[in-house]
């Protein structure tokens, strides 16, 4: 950081002051209760706030509440130049006193967090950048930080269940995770998410949702025909559709009894069998770290590994029959877990 900034927190507070000045008389904001904690999201554009409110699974709270939120998230569009550290370029800056960090991608975005005030910032260039708030992913890094500060862990995983018992579904893109999860949602399963979940740090492992959106490849959307409005199409991910699932019920909290790794196979009948835990857990941890940008920080890796160790791990060989896959999974959850 520049020499005239005493700490990274000073820099972040100066960012907050700039935001307040450019958005007078105030920012568009709302408070939402997620995982029994109140967070406040503030946006420079009303349409962004409306979009976020629609796609958050949390309960909108009384904005007149004066007790103060657990954390505040800023999201705004502006030229990044005034916010980039003077040494410039792409990179991550962290303070040794653990007061926060700044991550800069030139000409695209700046993500920052001030741990001392539990404030997170996401700034993107106003032109040429996609509206990632539609995906919710713009706030993923911030939510990951907030989870760490709030005795939770954010994981890149789906979660569905039956009879009050849940399973995490973990696979890389194209592995059938979202297709299986959305298929279960359409069939009335207990449903938390198809992409990101929050889990508690201690006690019985429970999954909690963040977003009311789901994603499907266009070919699977044509087969499943989910009765959901299309929010956006992402050409960078083979035209994957983002769908608004807000008309469906989401489980607020679902105990996780197992982790299941979907494997696309040419079999005619699905099969669930025990799987080595190491590769599956490593896949969850690696993909979460990539998505949330923790990179070389060993703390989140260690906490994710410790939290997931001991959970039974299986793989499901997916058949060509989507209905059969879904029925087989439900039977396994109800009778075997």
Short mmCIF file of C-alpha atoms in Angstrom, two decimals:
data_model
loop_
_atom_site.label_atom_id
_atom_site.label_comp_id
_atom_site.label_asym_id
_atom_site.label_seq_id
_atom_site.Cartn_x
_atom_site.Cartn_y
_atom_site.Cartn_z
CA UNK A 1 0.00 0.00 0.00
CA UNK A 2 1.12 3.63 -0.30
CA UNK A 3 3.35 4.91 2.50
CA UNK A 4 0.83 7.53 3.66
CA UNK A 5 -1.63 4.79 4.69
CA UNK A 6 -0.89 3.57 8.21
CA UNK A 7 -2.86 0.36 7.90
CA UNK A 8 -4.96 -1.44 5.36
CA UNK A 9 -7.99 -0.64 7.51
CA UNK A 10 -7.25 3.05 7.00
CA UNK A 11 -7.27 2.47 3.26
CA UNK A 12 -10.54 0.58 3.41
CA UNK A 13 -12.17 3.26 5.53
CA UNK A 14 -11.10 5.81 2.93
CA UNK A 15 -12.80 3.65 0.30
CA UNK A 16 -15.97 3.66 2.40
CA UNK A 17 -15.79 7.46 2.68
CA UNK A 18 -15.48 7.78 -1.11
CA UNK A 19 -18.52 5.58 -1.59
CA UNK A 20 -20.57 7.68 0.81
CA UNK A 21 -19.55 10.89 -0.97
CA UNK A 22 -20.40 9.63 -4.42
CA UNK A 23 -23.78 8.21 -3.38
CA UNK A 24 -25.23 11.10 -1.41
CA UNK A 25 -27.82 11.35 0.06
CA UNK A 26 -27.29 7.63 0.66
CA UNK A 27 -26.94 4.18 -0.80
CA UNK A 28 -29.69 1.73 -1.61
CA UNK A 29 -29.59 -0.97 1.03
CA UNK A 30 -31.52 -3.73 2.68
CA UNK A 31 -30.99 -6.04 5.62
CA UNK A 32 -31.40 -9.76 5.31
CA UNK A 33 -31.17 -12.53 7.88
CA UNK A 34 -28.97 -15.39 6.72
CA UNK A 35 -28.08 -18.32 8.98
CA UNK A 36 -29.64 -16.45 11.93
CA UNK A 37 -27.35 -13.45 11.38
CA UNK A 38 -28.35 -10.05 10.03
CA UNK A 39 -26.26 -8.68 7.19
CA UNK A 40 -26.72 -5.39 5.42
CA UNK A 41 -26.12 -5.08 1.69
CA UNK A 42 -25.59 -1.62 0.20
CA UNK A 43 -25.67 -0.78 -3.49
CA UNK A 44 -25.20 2.34 -5.58
CA UNK A 45 -27.76 1.16 -8.12
CA UNK A 46 -31.35 0.43 -6.96
CA UNK A 47 -31.75 -2.28 -9.59
CA UNK A 48 -28.77 -4.15 -8.14
CA UNK A 49 -30.31 -4.08 -4.69
CA UNK A 50 -33.62 -5.32 -6.07
CA UNK A 51 -31.87 -8.15 -7.89
CA UNK A 52 -29.92 -9.18 -4.81
CA UNK A 53 -33.01 -9.09 -2.60
CA UNK A 54 -34.90 -11.28 -5.03
CA UNK A 55 -32.17 -13.89 -5.23
CA UNK A 56 -31.16 -14.06 -1.59
CA UNK A 57 -32.74 -16.85 0.44
CA UNK A 58 -32.59 -14.81 3.62
CA UNK A 59 -35.50 -13.18 5.39
CA UNK A 60 -35.74 -9.43 4.83
CA UNK A 61 -35.55 -7.72 8.22
CA UNK A 62 -36.78 -4.40 9.55
CA UNK A 63 -34.35 -1.75 8.29
CA UNK A 64 -35.32 0.44 11.25
CA UNK A 65 -33.61 -2.01 13.58
CA UNK A 66 -30.89 -0.05 15.37
CA UNK A 67 -29.00 -2.97 16.88
CA UNK A 68 -26.62 -3.02 13.92
CA UNK A 69 -25.93 -5.79 11.41
CA UNK A 70 -23.39 -8.57 11.83
CA UNK A 71 -21.65 -7.37 8.65
CA UNK A 72 -22.01 -4.81 5.87
CA UNK A 73 -21.38 -5.51 2.18
CA UNK A 74 -20.85 -2.71 -0.35
CA UNK A 75 -21.42 -3.32 -4.06
CA UNK A 76 -20.91 -0.55 -6.56
CA UNK A 77 -19.77 0.31 -10.09
CA UNK A 78 -17.07 2.90 -10.68
CA UNK A 79 -13.68 3.55 -12.23
CA UNK A 80 -11.20 1.47 -10.24
CA UNK A 81 -8.27 3.86 -10.59
CA UNK A 82 -8.89 5.79 -7.31
CA UNK A 83 -9.02 2.54 -5.38
CA UNK A 84 -6.03 0.66 -6.75
CA UNK A 85 -2.97 0.65 -4.46
CA UNK A 86 -0.26 2.97 -5.73
CA UNK A 87 2.10 0.16 -6.67
CA UNK A 88 -0.66 -0.93 -9.06
CA UNK A 89 -1.15 -4.11 -11.00
CA UNK A 90 -2.99 -7.28 -10.14
CA UNK A 91 -2.44 -8.78 -6.75
CA UNK A 92 -3.56 -9.42 -3.20
CA UNK A 93 -2.48 -7.19 -0.33
CA UNK A 94 -2.84 -8.44 3.24
CA UNK A 95 -1.86 -6.84 6.53
CA UNK A 96 0.29 -8.72 9.01
CA UNK A 97 -2.04 -7.63 11.79
CA UNK A 98 -4.91 -9.42 9.98
CA UNK A 99 -7.01 -6.25 9.71
CA UNK A 100 -8.05 -6.99 6.13
CA UNK A 101 -7.04 -7.39 2.52
CA UNK A 102 -7.48 -5.94 -0.97
CA UNK A 103 -7.55 -7.98 -4.17
CA UNK A 104 -7.30 -6.07 -7.45
CA UNK A 105 -7.93 -7.24 -11.00
CA UNK A 106 -7.00 -4.22 -13.19
CA UNK A 107 -9.79 -2.86 -15.39
CA UNK A 108 -12.25 -5.31 -13.90
CA UNK A 109 -12.86 -5.47 -10.14
CA UNK A 110 -11.63 -4.80 -6.64
CA UNK A 111 -12.63 -6.99 -3.71
CA UNK A 112 -11.72 -5.90 -0.21
CA UNK A 113 -12.51 -6.60 3.42
CA UNK A 114 -11.94 -4.72 6.66
CA UNK A 115 -12.06 -7.38 9.37
CA UNK A 116 -12.10 -4.83 12.18
CA UNK A 117 -15.45 -3.41 11.09
CA UNK A 118 -16.77 -6.55 9.35
CA UNK A 119 -17.15 -4.56 6.15
CA UNK A 120 -16.66 -6.02 2.67
CA UNK A 121 -16.43 -4.21 -0.66
CA UNK A 122 -16.93 -5.27 -4.26
CA UNK A 123 -16.28 -2.70 -6.97
CA UNK A 124 -16.43 -3.39 -10.70
CA UNK A 125 -15.82 -1.29 -13.78
CA UNK A 126 -19.06 0.25 -15.08
CA UNK A 127 -18.48 -0.82 -18.68
CA UNK A 128 -17.63 -4.14 -20.24
CA UNK A 129 -18.15 -6.21 -17.10
CA UNK A 130 -21.01 -8.63 -16.72
CA UNK A 131 -23.54 -8.04 -13.96
CA UNK A 132 -22.38 -10.80 -11.64
CA UNK A 133 -24.88 -9.79 -9.00
CA UNK A 134 -27.33 -11.71 -11.17
CA UNK A 135 -25.30 -14.77 -10.31
CA UNK A 136 -24.74 -13.85 -6.71
CA UNK A 137 -21.12 -14.75 -7.37
CA UNK A 138 -19.95 -11.17 -7.06
CA UNK A 139 -20.37 -11.50 -3.32
CA UNK A 140 -19.00 -15.02 -2.94
CA UNK A 141 -15.56 -13.90 -1.77
CA UNK A 142 -17.20 -11.51 0.70
CA UNK A 143 -19.59 -14.18 1.94
CA UNK A 144 -16.65 -16.54 2.38
CA UNK A 145 -14.89 -13.97 4.54
CA UNK A 146 -18.04 -13.25 6.51
CA UNK A 147 -18.60 -16.96 7.09
CA UNK A 148 -15.07 -17.30 8.47
CA UNK A 149 -15.71 -14.39 10.85
CA UNK A 150 -19.09 -15.80 11.89
CA UNK A 151 -18.16 -19.37 12.85
CA UNK A 152 -19.36 -20.79 9.54
CA UNK A 153 -17.72 -22.14 6.41
CA UNK A 154 -18.75 -21.48 2.81
CA UNK A 155 -18.45 -24.56 0.57
CA UNK A 156 -18.72 -24.99 -3.19
CA UNK A 157 -21.25 -27.82 -3.11
CA UNK A 158 -24.89 -28.71 -3.69
CA UNK A 159 -27.09 -30.08 -0.93
CA UNK A 160 -30.39 -31.98 -1.16
CA UNK A 161 -32.21 -34.37 1.12
CA UNK A 162 -35.31 -36.31 2.07
CA UNK A 163 -37.07 -36.83 5.37
CA UNK A 164 -34.99 -34.16 7.05
CA UNK A 165 -31.68 -35.85 6.17
CA UNK A 166 -29.34 -34.27 3.66
CA UNK A 167 -26.39 -35.12 1.45
CA UNK A 168 -23.80 -32.86 -0.10
CA UNK A 169 -23.33 -33.35 -3.83
CA UNK A 170 -19.84 -32.50 -4.97
CA UNK A 171 -18.44 -32.59 -8.49
CA UNK A 172 -16.58 -30.39 -10.91
CA UNK A 173 -18.36 -28.60 -13.74
CA UNK A 174 -20.00 -31.07 -16.08
CA UNK A 175 -20.03 -33.81 -13.45
CA UNK A 176 -23.81 -33.87 -13.11
CA UNK A 177 -24.04 -32.12 -9.71
CA UNK A 178 -26.39 -29.31 -10.74
CA UNK A 179 -28.51 -31.54 -12.96
CA UNK A 180 -29.05 -34.03 -10.15
CA UNK A 181 -29.69 -31.28 -7.58
CA UNK A 182 -32.21 -29.39 -9.74
CA UNK A 183 -33.92 -32.65 -10.67
CA UNK A 184 -34.33 -33.33 -6.94
CA UNK A 185 -35.69 -29.81 -6.35
CA UNK A 186 -38.33 -30.32 -9.04
CA UNK A 187 -39.36 -33.61 -7.43
CA UNK A 188 -39.96 -32.06 -4.01
CA UNK A 189 -36.77 -33.07 -2.21
CA UNK A 190 -35.51 -31.06 0.72
CA UNK A 191 -33.32 -28.54 -1.06
CA UNK A 192 -30.57 -26.17 0.10
CA UNK A 193 -28.57 -25.26 -3.01
CA UNK A 194 -27.08 -26.50 -6.25
CA UNK A 195 -23.79 -24.59 -6.03
CA UNK A 196 -22.91 -22.91 -2.71
CA UNK A 197 -23.82 -23.73 0.87
CA UNK A 198 -22.97 -22.43 4.32
CA UNK A 199 -22.17 -24.97 7.04
CA UNK A 200 -21.81 -24.53 10.79
CA UNK A 201 -18.33 -24.80 12.28
CA UNK A 202 -19.09 -27.14 15.21
CA UNK A 203 -21.61 -29.78 16.21
CA UNK A 204 -23.76 -31.77 13.81
CA UNK A 205 -22.94 -30.73 10.25
CA UNK A 206 -25.81 -28.64 8.87
CA UNK A 207 -26.12 -26.91 5.51
CA UNK A 208 -27.76 -23.52 5.01
CA UNK A 209 -28.61 -21.68 1.77
CA UNK A 210 -27.53 -18.31 0.38
CA UNK A 211 -29.22 -17.94 -3.00
CA UNK A 212 -32.50 -18.76 -4.70
CA UNK A 213 -30.91 -19.33 -8.10
CA UNK A 214 -29.84 -22.55 -9.82
CA UNK A 215 -27.75 -23.21 -12.90
CA UNK A 216 -28.23 -25.70 -15.72
CA UNK A 217 -26.58 -26.43 -19.02
CA UNK A 218 -28.93 -25.67 -21.88
CA UNK A 219 -29.23 -29.33 -22.91
CA UNK A 220 -30.27 -30.37 -19.39
CA UNK A 221 -32.67 -27.43 -19.15
CA UNK A 222 -34.31 -28.65 -22.37
CA UNK A 223 -34.77 -32.11 -20.82
CA UNK A 224 -35.86 -31.06 -17.30
CA UNK A 225 -37.92 -28.06 -18.47
CA UNK A 226 -37.87 -26.40 -15.02
CA UNK A 227 -40.74 -23.92 -14.54
CA UNK A 228 -38.35 -21.10 -13.66
CA UNK A 229 -37.61 -17.76 -15.33
CA UNK A 230 -34.24 -17.55 -17.05
CA UNK A 231 -32.19 -14.84 -15.37
CA UNK A 232 -29.13 -14.90 -17.59
CA UNK A 233 -27.04 -16.98 -19.97
CA UNK A 234 -23.31 -17.23 -19.37
CA UNK A 235 -21.46 -17.63 -22.70
CA UNK A 236 -18.19 -18.20 -20.85
CA UNK A 237 -19.58 -21.39 -19.32
CA UNK A 238 -20.92 -23.01 -22.49
CA UNK A 239 -24.12 -21.01 -22.35
CA UNK A 240 -25.12 -22.26 -18.90
CA UNK A 241 -28.47 -20.84 -17.82
CA UNK A 242 -29.04 -19.13 -14.51
CA UNK A 243 -32.62 -19.74 -13.34
CA UNK A 244 -34.76 -18.00 -10.73
CA UNK A 245 -35.91 -20.70 -8.28
CA UNK A 246 -37.51 -18.31 -5.79
CA UNK A 247 -40.94 -19.90 -6.28
CA UNK A 248 -39.65 -23.14 -4.70
CA UNK A 249 -39.21 -23.96 -1.03
CA UNK A 250 -35.66 -24.00 0.33
CA UNK A 251 -34.60 -25.77 3.52
CA UNK A 252 -33.37 -23.23 6.03
CA UNK A 253 -31.13 -25.81 7.70
CA UNK A 254 -30.51 -29.42 6.69
CA UNK A 255 -28.41 -31.96 8.62
CA UNK A 256 -25.76 -33.51 6.34
CA UNK A 257 -25.37 -37.27 6.71
CA UNK A 258 -23.07 -37.98 3.75
CA UNK A 259 -21.09 -36.56 0.85
CA UNK A 260 -21.91 -38.01 -2.56
CA UNK A 261 -19.77 -37.54 -5.64
CA UNK A 262 -21.81 -37.83 -8.88
CA UNK A 263 -20.09 -39.61 -11.76
CA UNK A 264 -21.57 -39.56 -15.25
CA UNK A 265 -21.49 -43.14 -16.55
CA UNK A 266 -22.95 -45.15 -19.45
CA UNK A 267 -24.75 -47.53 -17.09
CA UNK A 268 -28.45 -48.31 -17.42
CA UNK A 269 -28.97 -48.40 -13.66
CA UNK A 270 -27.57 -45.98 -11.08
CA UNK A 271 -25.40 -47.25 -8.26
CA UNK A 272 -24.19 -45.73 -4.99
CA UNK A 273 -21.07 -47.17 -3.42
CA UNK A 274 -18.49 -46.11 -0.82
CA UNK A 275 -15.70 -43.97 -2.24
CA UNK A 276 -12.24 -42.96 -0.98
CA UNK A 277 -12.73 -39.81 1.05
CA UNK A 278 -9.43 -38.15 0.18
CA UNK A 279 -9.98 -37.25 -3.49
CA UNK A 280 -13.60 -36.17 -2.93
CA UNK A 281 -12.78 -33.93 0.03
CA UNK A 282 -9.76 -32.52 -1.79
CA UNK A 283 -12.04 -31.67 -4.73
CA UNK A 284 -14.48 -29.78 -2.50
CA UNK A 285 -11.69 -27.89 -0.75
CA UNK A 286 -9.82 -27.03 -3.94
CA UNK A 287 -12.90 -25.82 -5.82
CA UNK A 288 -14.06 -23.78 -2.81
CA UNK A 289 -10.62 -22.19 -2.45
CA UNK A 290 -10.58 -21.32 -6.14
CA UNK A 291 -14.05 -19.80 -6.04
CA UNK A 292 -13.51 -17.80 -2.86
CA UNK A 293 -9.95 -16.73 -3.58
CA UNK A 294 -8.28 -17.92 -0.37
CA UNK A 295 -5.29 -19.07 -2.44
CA UNK A 296 -2.24 -19.75 -0.24
CA UNK A 297 -3.85 -19.01 3.12
CA UNK A 298 -3.66 -22.39 4.93
CA UNK A 299 -6.30 -21.53 7.54
CA UNK A 300 -9.45 -22.02 5.40
CA UNK A 301 -8.02 -25.21 3.86
CA UNK A 302 -7.40 -26.66 7.31
CA UNK A 303 -10.82 -25.66 8.65
CA UNK A 304 -12.63 -27.15 5.64
CA UNK A 305 -10.68 -30.40 5.94
CA UNK A 306 -11.31 -30.69 9.68
CA UNK A 307 -15.02 -29.99 9.25
CA UNK A 308 -15.58 -32.57 6.52
CA UNK A 309 -13.44 -35.36 7.94
CA UNK A 310 -15.49 -38.24 9.29
CA UNK A 311 -18.50 -37.62 7.05
CA UNK A 312 -19.23 -40.79 5.02
CA UNK A 313 -18.28 -40.42 1.36
CA UNK A 314 -19.92 -42.20 -1.57
CA UNK A 315 -20.09 -41.92 -5.31
CA UNK A 316 -23.22 -42.27 -7.40
CA UNK A 317 -22.84 -43.67 -10.90
CA UNK A 318 -25.47 -41.76 -12.86
CA UNK A 319 -27.49 -43.58 -15.48
CA UNK A 320 -29.00 -42.03 -18.59
CA UNK A 321 -32.40 -42.02 -16.85
CA UNK A 322 -32.72 -38.84 -14.77
CA UNK A 323 -35.86 -40.07 -13.01
CA UNK A 324 -34.16 -43.30 -12.03
CA UNK A 325 -31.15 -41.41 -10.64
CA UNK A 326 -33.40 -39.26 -8.50
CA UNK A 327 -35.46 -42.16 -7.16
CA UNK A 328 -32.36 -44.19 -6.39
CA UNK A 329 -30.83 -41.30 -4.46
CA UNK A 330 -34.00 -40.71 -2.42
CA UNK A 331 -34.22 -44.38 -1.54
CA UNK A 332 -30.61 -44.35 -0.41
CA UNK A 333 -31.09 -41.26 1.78
CA UNK A 334 -34.27 -42.57 3.41
CA UNK A 335 -33.20 -46.16 3.95
CA UNK A 336 -29.42 -46.09 4.31
CA UNK A 337 -28.60 -42.81 6.11
#
